PDB file of C-alpha atoms in Angstrom:
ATOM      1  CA  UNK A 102     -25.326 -35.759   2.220  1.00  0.00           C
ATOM      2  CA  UNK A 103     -22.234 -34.790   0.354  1.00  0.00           C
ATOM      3  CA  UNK A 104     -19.130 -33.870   2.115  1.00  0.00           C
ATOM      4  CA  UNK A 105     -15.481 -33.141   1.477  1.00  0.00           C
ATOM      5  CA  UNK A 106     -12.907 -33.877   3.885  1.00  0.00           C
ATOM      6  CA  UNK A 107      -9.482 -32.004   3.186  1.00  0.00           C
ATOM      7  CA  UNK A 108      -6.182 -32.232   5.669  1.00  0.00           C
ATOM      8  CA  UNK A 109      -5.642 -29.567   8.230  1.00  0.00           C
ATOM      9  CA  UNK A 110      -3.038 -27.022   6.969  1.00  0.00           C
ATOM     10  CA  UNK A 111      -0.920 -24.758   7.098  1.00  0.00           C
ATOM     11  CA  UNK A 112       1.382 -27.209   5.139  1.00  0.00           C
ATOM     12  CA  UNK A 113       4.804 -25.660   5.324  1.00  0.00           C
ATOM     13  CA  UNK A 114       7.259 -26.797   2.429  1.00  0.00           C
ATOM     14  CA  UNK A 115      10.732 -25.180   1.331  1.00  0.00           C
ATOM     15  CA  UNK A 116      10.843 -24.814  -2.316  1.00  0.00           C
ATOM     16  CA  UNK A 117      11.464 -27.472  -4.901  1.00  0.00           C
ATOM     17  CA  UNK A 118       9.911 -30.090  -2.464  1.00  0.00           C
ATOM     18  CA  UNK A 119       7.247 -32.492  -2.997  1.00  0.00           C
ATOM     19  CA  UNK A 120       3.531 -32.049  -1.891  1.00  0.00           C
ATOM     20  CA  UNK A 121       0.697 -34.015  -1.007  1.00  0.00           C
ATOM     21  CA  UNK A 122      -2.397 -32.781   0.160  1.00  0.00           C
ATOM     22  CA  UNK A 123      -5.161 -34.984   0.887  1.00  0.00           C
ATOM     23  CA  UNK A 124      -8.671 -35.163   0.036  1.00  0.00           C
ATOM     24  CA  UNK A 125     -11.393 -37.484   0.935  1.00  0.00           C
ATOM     25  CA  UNK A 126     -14.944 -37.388  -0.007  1.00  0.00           C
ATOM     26  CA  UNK A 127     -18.203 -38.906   0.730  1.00  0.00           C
ATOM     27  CA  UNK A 128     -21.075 -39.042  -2.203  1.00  0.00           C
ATOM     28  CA  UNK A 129     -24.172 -41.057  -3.958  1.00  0.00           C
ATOM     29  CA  UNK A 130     -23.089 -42.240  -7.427  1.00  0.00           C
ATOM     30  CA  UNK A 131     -20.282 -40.983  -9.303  1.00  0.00           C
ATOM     31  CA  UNK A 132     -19.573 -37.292  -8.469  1.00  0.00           C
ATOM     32  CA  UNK A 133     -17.296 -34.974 -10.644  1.00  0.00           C
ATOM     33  CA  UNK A 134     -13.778 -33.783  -8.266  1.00  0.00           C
ATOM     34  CA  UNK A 135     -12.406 -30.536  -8.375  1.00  0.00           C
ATOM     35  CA  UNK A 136      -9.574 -28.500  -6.935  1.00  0.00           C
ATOM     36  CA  UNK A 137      -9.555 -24.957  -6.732  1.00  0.00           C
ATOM     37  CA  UNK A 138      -6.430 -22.371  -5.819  1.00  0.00           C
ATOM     38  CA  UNK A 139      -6.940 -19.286  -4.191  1.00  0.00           C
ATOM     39  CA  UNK A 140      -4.033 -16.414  -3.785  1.00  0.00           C
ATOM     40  CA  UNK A 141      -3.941 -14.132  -1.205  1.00  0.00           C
ATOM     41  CA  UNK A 142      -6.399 -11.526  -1.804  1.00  0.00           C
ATOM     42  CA  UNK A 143      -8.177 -13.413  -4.988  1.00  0.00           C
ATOM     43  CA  UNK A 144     -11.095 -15.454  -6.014  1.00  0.00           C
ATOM     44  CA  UNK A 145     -11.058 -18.965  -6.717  1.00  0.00           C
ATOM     45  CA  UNK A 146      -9.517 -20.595  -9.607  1.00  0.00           C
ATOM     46  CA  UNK A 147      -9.971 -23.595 -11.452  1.00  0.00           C
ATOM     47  CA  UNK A 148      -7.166 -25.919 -11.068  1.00  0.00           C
ATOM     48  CA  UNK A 149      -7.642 -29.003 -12.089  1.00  0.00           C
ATOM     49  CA  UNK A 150     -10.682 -31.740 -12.287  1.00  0.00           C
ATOM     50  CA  UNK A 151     -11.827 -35.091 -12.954  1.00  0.00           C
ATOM     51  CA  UNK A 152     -14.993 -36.473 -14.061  1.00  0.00           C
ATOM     52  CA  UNK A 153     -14.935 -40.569 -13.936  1.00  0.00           C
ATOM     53  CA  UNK A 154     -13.108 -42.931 -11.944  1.00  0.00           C
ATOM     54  CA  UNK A 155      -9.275 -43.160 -12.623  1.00  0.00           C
ATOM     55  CA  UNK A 156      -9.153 -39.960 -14.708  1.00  0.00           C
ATOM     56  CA  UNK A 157      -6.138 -37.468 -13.853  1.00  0.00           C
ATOM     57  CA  UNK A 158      -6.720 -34.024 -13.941  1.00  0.00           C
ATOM     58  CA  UNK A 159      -2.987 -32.079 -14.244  1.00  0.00           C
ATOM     59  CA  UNK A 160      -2.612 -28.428 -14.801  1.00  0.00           C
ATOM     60  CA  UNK A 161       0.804 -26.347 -14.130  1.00  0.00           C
ATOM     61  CA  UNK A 162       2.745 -29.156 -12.496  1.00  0.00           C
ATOM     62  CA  UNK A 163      -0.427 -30.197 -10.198  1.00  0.00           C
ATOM     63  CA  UNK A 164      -1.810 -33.511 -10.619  1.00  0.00           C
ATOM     64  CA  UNK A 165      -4.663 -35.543  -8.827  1.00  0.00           C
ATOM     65  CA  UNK A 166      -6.297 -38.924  -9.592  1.00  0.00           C
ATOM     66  CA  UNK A 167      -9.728 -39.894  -9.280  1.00  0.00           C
ATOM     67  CA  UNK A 168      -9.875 -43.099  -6.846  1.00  0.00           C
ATOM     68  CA  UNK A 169     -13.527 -44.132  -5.994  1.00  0.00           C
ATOM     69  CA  UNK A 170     -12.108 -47.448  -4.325  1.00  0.00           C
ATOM     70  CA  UNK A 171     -10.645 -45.042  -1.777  1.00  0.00           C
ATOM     71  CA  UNK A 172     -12.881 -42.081  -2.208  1.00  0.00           C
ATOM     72  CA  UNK A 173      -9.913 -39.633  -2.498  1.00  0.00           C
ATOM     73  CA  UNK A 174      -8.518 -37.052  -4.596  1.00  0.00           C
ATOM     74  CA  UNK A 175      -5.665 -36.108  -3.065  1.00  0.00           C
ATOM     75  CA  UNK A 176      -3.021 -33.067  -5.102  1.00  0.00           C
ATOM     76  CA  UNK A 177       0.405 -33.461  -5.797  1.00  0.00           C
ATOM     77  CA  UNK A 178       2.810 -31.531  -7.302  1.00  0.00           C
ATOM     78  CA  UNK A 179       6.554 -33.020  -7.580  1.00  0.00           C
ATOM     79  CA  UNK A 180       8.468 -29.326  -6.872  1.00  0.00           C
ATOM     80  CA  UNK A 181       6.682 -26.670  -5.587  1.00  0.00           C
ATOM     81  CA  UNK A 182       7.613 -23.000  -5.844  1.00  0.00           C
ATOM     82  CA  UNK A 183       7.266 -19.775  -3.915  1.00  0.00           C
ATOM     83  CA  UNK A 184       4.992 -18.747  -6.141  1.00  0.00           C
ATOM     84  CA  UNK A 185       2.613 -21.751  -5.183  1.00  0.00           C
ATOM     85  CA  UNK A 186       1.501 -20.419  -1.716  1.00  0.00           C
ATOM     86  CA  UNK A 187      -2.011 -20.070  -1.477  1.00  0.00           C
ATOM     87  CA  UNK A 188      -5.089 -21.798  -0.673  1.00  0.00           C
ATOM     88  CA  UNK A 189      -6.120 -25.132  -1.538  1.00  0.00           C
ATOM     89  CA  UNK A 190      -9.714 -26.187  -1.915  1.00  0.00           C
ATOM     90  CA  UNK A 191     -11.352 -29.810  -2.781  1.00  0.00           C
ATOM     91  CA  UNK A 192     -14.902 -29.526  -3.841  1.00  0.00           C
ATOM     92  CA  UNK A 193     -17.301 -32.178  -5.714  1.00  0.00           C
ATOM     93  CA  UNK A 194     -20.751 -31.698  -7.754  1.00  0.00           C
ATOM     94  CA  UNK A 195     -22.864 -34.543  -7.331  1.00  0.00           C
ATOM     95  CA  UNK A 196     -24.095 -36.809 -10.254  1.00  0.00           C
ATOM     96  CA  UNK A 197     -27.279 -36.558  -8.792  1.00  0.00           C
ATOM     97  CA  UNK A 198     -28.456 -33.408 -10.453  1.00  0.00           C
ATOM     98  CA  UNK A 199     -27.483 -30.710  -7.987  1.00  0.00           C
ATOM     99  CA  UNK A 200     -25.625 -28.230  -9.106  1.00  0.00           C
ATOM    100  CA  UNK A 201     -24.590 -26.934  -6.021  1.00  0.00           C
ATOM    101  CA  UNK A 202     -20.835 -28.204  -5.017  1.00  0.00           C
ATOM    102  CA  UNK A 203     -19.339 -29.172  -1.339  1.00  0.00           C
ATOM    103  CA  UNK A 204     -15.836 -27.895  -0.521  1.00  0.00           C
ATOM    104  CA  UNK A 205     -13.782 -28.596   1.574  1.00  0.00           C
ATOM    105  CA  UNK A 206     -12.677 -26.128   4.431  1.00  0.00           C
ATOM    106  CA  UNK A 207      -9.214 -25.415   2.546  1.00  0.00           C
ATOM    107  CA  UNK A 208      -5.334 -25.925   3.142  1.00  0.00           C
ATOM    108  CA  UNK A 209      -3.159 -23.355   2.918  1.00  0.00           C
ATOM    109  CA  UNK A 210       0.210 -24.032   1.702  1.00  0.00           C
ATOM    110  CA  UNK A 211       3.334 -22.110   2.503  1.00  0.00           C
ATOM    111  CA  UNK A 212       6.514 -22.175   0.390  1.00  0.00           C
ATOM    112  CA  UNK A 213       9.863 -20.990   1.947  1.00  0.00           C
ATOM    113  CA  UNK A 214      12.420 -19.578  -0.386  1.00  0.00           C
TER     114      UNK A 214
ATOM    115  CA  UNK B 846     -15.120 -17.171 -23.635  1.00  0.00           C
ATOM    116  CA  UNK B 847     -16.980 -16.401 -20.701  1.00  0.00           C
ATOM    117  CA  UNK B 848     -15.934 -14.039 -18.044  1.00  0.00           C
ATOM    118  CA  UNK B 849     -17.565 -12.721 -14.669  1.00  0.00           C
ATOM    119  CA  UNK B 850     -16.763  -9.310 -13.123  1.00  0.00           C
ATOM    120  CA  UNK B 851     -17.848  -8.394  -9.859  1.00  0.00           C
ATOM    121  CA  UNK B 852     -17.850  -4.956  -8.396  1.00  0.00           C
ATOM    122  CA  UNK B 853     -16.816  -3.113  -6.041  1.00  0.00           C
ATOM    123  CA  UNK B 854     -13.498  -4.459  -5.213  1.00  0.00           C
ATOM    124  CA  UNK B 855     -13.531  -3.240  -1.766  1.00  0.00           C
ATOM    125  CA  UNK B 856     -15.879  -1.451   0.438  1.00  0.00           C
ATOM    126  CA  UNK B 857     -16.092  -0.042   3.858  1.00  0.00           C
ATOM    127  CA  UNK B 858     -18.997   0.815   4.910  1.00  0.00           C
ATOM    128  CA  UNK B 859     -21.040   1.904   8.474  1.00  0.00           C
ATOM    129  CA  UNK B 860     -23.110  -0.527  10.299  1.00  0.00           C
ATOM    130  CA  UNK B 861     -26.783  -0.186   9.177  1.00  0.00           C
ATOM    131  CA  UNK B 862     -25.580   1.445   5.724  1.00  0.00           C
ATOM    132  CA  UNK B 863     -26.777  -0.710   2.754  1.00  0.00           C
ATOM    133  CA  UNK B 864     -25.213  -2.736   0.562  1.00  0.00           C
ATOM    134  CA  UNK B 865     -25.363  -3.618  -3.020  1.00  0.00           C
ATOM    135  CA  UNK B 866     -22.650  -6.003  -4.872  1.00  0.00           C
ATOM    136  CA  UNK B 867     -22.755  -6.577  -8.599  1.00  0.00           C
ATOM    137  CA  UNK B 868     -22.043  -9.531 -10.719  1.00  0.00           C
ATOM    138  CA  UNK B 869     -22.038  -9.979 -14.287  1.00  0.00           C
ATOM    139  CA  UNK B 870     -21.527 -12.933 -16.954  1.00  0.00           C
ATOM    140  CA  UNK B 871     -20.393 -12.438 -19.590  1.00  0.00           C
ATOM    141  CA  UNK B 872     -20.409 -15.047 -23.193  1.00  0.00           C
ATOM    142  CA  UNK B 873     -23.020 -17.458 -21.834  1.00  0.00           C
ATOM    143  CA  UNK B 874     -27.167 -17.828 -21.543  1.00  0.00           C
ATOM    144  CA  UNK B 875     -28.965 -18.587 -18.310  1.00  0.00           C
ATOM    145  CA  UNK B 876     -26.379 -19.421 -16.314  1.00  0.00           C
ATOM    146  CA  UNK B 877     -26.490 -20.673 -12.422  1.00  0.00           C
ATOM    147  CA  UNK B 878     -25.576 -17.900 -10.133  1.00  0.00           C
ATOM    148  CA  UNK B 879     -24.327 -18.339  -6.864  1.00  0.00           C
ATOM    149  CA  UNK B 880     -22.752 -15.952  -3.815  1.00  0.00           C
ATOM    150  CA  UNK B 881     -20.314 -17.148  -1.366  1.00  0.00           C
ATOM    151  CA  UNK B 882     -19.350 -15.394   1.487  1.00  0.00           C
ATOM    152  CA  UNK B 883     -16.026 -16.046   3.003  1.00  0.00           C
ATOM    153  CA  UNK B 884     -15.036 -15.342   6.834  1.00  0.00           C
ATOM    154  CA  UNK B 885     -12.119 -15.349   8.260  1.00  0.00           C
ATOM    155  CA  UNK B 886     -10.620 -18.693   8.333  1.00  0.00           C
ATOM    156  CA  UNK B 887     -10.917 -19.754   4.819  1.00  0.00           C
ATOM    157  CA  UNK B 888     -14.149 -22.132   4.811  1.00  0.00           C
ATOM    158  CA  UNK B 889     -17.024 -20.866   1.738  1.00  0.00           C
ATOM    159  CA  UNK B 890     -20.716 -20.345   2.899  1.00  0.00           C
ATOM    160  CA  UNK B 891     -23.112 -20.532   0.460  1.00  0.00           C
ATOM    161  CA  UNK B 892     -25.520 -17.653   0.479  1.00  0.00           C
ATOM    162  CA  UNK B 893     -27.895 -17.590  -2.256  1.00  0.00           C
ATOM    163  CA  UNK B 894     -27.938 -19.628  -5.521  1.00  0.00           C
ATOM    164  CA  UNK B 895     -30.122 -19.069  -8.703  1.00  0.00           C
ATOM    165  CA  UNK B 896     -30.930 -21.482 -11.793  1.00  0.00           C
ATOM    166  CA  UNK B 897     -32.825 -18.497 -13.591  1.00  0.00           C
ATOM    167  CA  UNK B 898     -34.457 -14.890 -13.642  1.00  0.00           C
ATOM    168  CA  UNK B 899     -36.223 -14.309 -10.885  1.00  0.00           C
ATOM    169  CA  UNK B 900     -35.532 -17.878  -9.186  1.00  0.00           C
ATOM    170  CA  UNK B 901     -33.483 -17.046  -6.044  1.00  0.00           C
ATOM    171  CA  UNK B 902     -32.940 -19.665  -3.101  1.00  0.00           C
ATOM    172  CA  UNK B 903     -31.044 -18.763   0.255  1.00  0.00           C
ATOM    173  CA  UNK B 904     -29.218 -21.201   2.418  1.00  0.00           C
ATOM    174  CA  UNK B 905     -28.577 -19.268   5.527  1.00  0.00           C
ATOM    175  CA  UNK B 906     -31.171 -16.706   6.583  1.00  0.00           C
ATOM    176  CA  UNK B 907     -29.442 -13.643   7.813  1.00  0.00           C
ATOM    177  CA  UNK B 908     -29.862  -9.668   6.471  1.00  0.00           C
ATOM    178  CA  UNK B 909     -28.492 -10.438   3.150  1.00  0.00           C
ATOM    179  CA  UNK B 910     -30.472 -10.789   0.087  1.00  0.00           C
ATOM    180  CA  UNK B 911     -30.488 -11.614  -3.334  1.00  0.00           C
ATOM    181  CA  UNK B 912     -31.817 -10.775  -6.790  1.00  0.00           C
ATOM    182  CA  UNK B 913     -31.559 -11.757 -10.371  1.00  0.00           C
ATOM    183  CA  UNK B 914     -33.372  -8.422 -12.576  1.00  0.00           C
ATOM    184  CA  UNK B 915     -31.482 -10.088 -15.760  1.00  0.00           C
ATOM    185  CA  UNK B 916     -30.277 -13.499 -17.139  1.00  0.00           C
ATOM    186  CA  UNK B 917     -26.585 -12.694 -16.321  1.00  0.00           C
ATOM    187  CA  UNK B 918     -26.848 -10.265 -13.499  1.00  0.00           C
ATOM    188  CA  UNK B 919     -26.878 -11.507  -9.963  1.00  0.00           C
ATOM    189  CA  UNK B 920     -26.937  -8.704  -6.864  1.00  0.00           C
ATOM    190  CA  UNK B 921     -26.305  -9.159  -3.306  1.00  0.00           C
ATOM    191  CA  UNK B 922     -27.959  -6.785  -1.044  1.00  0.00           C
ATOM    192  CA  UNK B 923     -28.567  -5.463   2.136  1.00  0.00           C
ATOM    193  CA  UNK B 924     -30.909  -2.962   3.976  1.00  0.00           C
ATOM    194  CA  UNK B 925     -28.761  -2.399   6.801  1.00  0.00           C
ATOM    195  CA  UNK B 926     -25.143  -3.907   7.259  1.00  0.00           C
ATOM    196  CA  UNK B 927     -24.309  -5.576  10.497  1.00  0.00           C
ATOM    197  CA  UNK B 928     -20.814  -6.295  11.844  1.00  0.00           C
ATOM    198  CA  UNK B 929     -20.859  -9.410  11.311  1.00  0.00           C
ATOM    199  CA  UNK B 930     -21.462  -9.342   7.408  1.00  0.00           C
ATOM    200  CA  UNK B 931     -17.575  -8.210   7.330  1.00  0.00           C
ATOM    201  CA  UNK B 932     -15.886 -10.455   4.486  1.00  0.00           C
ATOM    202  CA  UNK B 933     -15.133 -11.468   1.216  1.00  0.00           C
ATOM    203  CA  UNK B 934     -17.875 -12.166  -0.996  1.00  0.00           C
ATOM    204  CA  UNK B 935     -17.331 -14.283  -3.769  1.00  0.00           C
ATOM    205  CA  UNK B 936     -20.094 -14.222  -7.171  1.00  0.00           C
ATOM    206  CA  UNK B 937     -19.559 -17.307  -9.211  1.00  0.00           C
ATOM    207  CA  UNK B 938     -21.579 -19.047 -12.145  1.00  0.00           C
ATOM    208  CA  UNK B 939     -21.721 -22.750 -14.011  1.00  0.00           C
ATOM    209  CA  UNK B 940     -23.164 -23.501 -16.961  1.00  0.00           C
ATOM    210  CA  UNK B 941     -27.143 -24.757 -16.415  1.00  0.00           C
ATOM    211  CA  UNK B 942     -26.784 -28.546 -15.746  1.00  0.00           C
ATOM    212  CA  UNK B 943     -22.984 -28.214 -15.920  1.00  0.00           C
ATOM    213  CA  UNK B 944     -20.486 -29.746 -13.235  1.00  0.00           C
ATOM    214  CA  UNK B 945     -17.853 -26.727 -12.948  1.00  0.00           C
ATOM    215  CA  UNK B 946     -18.126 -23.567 -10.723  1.00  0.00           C
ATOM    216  CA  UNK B 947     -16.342 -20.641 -11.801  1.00  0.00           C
ATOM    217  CA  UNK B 948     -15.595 -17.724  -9.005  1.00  0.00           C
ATOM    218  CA  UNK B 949     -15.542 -13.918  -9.368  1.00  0.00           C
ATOM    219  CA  UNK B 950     -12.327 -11.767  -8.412  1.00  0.00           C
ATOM    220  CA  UNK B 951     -14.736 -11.115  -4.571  1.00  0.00           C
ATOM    221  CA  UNK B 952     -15.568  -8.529  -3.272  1.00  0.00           C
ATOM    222  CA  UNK B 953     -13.806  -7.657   0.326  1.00  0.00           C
ATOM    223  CA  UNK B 954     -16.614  -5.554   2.605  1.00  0.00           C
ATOM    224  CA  UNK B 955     -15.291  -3.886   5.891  1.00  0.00           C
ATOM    225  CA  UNK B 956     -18.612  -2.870   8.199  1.00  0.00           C
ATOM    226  CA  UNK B 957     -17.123  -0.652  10.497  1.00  0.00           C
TER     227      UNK B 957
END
């Protein structure tokens, strides 16, 4: 089956540095990728996504490519801020017809002042 | 647009007192309705998922339930809460045959 494969956090950063956080995945045929950010005490929010192969999804500073020859998705964001800590989900929706995604367990990101 | 509202906010309630959570869509037609619930430690379990009135399917059995009584109303319910259903529950909808899931504000439930 489907599964989503996200590094172990926390991931500790001091602002205005760089950040990576990986995500593999594991699918039949050409899923659609997603990352979702969750502050404390929220729901989930749409990040950022990308349908086919080699898109880029980007969305306040946040950036991730679609690479099916390494089945990853991994975030990036060139200068993070305070204001970014929070949760970090990868999920996928299969092209298969279920419309049920797989996430990933989460990372949670802390930014020091 | 669309929007989804979930309700109550937060809830404490006794062990084997019921439960009922709301969730409403809003600006969209037979949606896909799902339920998460979300433990301590971050990961989402899918509870209950629904492609249309009346069509309700649960991944983990447990004292929860689920209906649908209208296109874009989805309830989570219980007849008797157990300590263990402590957590934030999370409504969320896609579009029917759509790729994207879009989450609720939760809900956070304290069984005390």
């Amino acid at each position: 089956g489907d599964s989503v494969t996200q590094m172990e956090g926390p991931v500790t950063l001091s602002e205005e540095a760089c950040l990576t956080i990986n995500c593999t995945y594991t699918a039949t045929g050409y899923p659609s990728l997603f990352w979702y950010v969750q502050y404390p005490g929220e729901g989930l929010q749409l990040l950022l996504k990308a349908t086919k192969a080699d898109d880029k999804g980007s969305n306040k500073g946040f950036e991730a490519t679609y690479r099916k020859e390494t089945t990853s998705f991994h975030l990036e964001k060139g200068s993070v801020q305070v204001s970014d800590s929070a949760v970090y989900f990868c999920a996928l929706t299969s092209s298969g017809g279920s419309y049920i995604p797989t996430f990933g367990r989460g990372t949670s990101l802390i930014v020091h002042p | 647009s669309q929007t989804i509202h979930q309700w109550p906010a937060t809830l404490v309630q006794p062990v084997g007192s019921p439960l009922s959570l709301e969730c409403t869509v809003e600006g969209t037609s037979n949606p896909n309705l799902y339920w998460y619930r979300q433990a301590a430690g971050r990961g989402l379990q899918l509870l209950f998922y629904s492609v249309g009135i009346g069509q309700i399917s649960s991944e983990v059995p447990q004292n929860l339930s689920a209906s649908r009584p209208q296109d874009r109303q989805f309830i989570l319910s219980s007849k008797k809460l157990l300590l263990s259903d402590s957590g934030f529950y999370l409504c969320a909808w896609s579009v029917s045959g759509g790729n994207t899931i879009y989450f609720g504000e939760g809900s956070w439930l304290t069984v005390v």
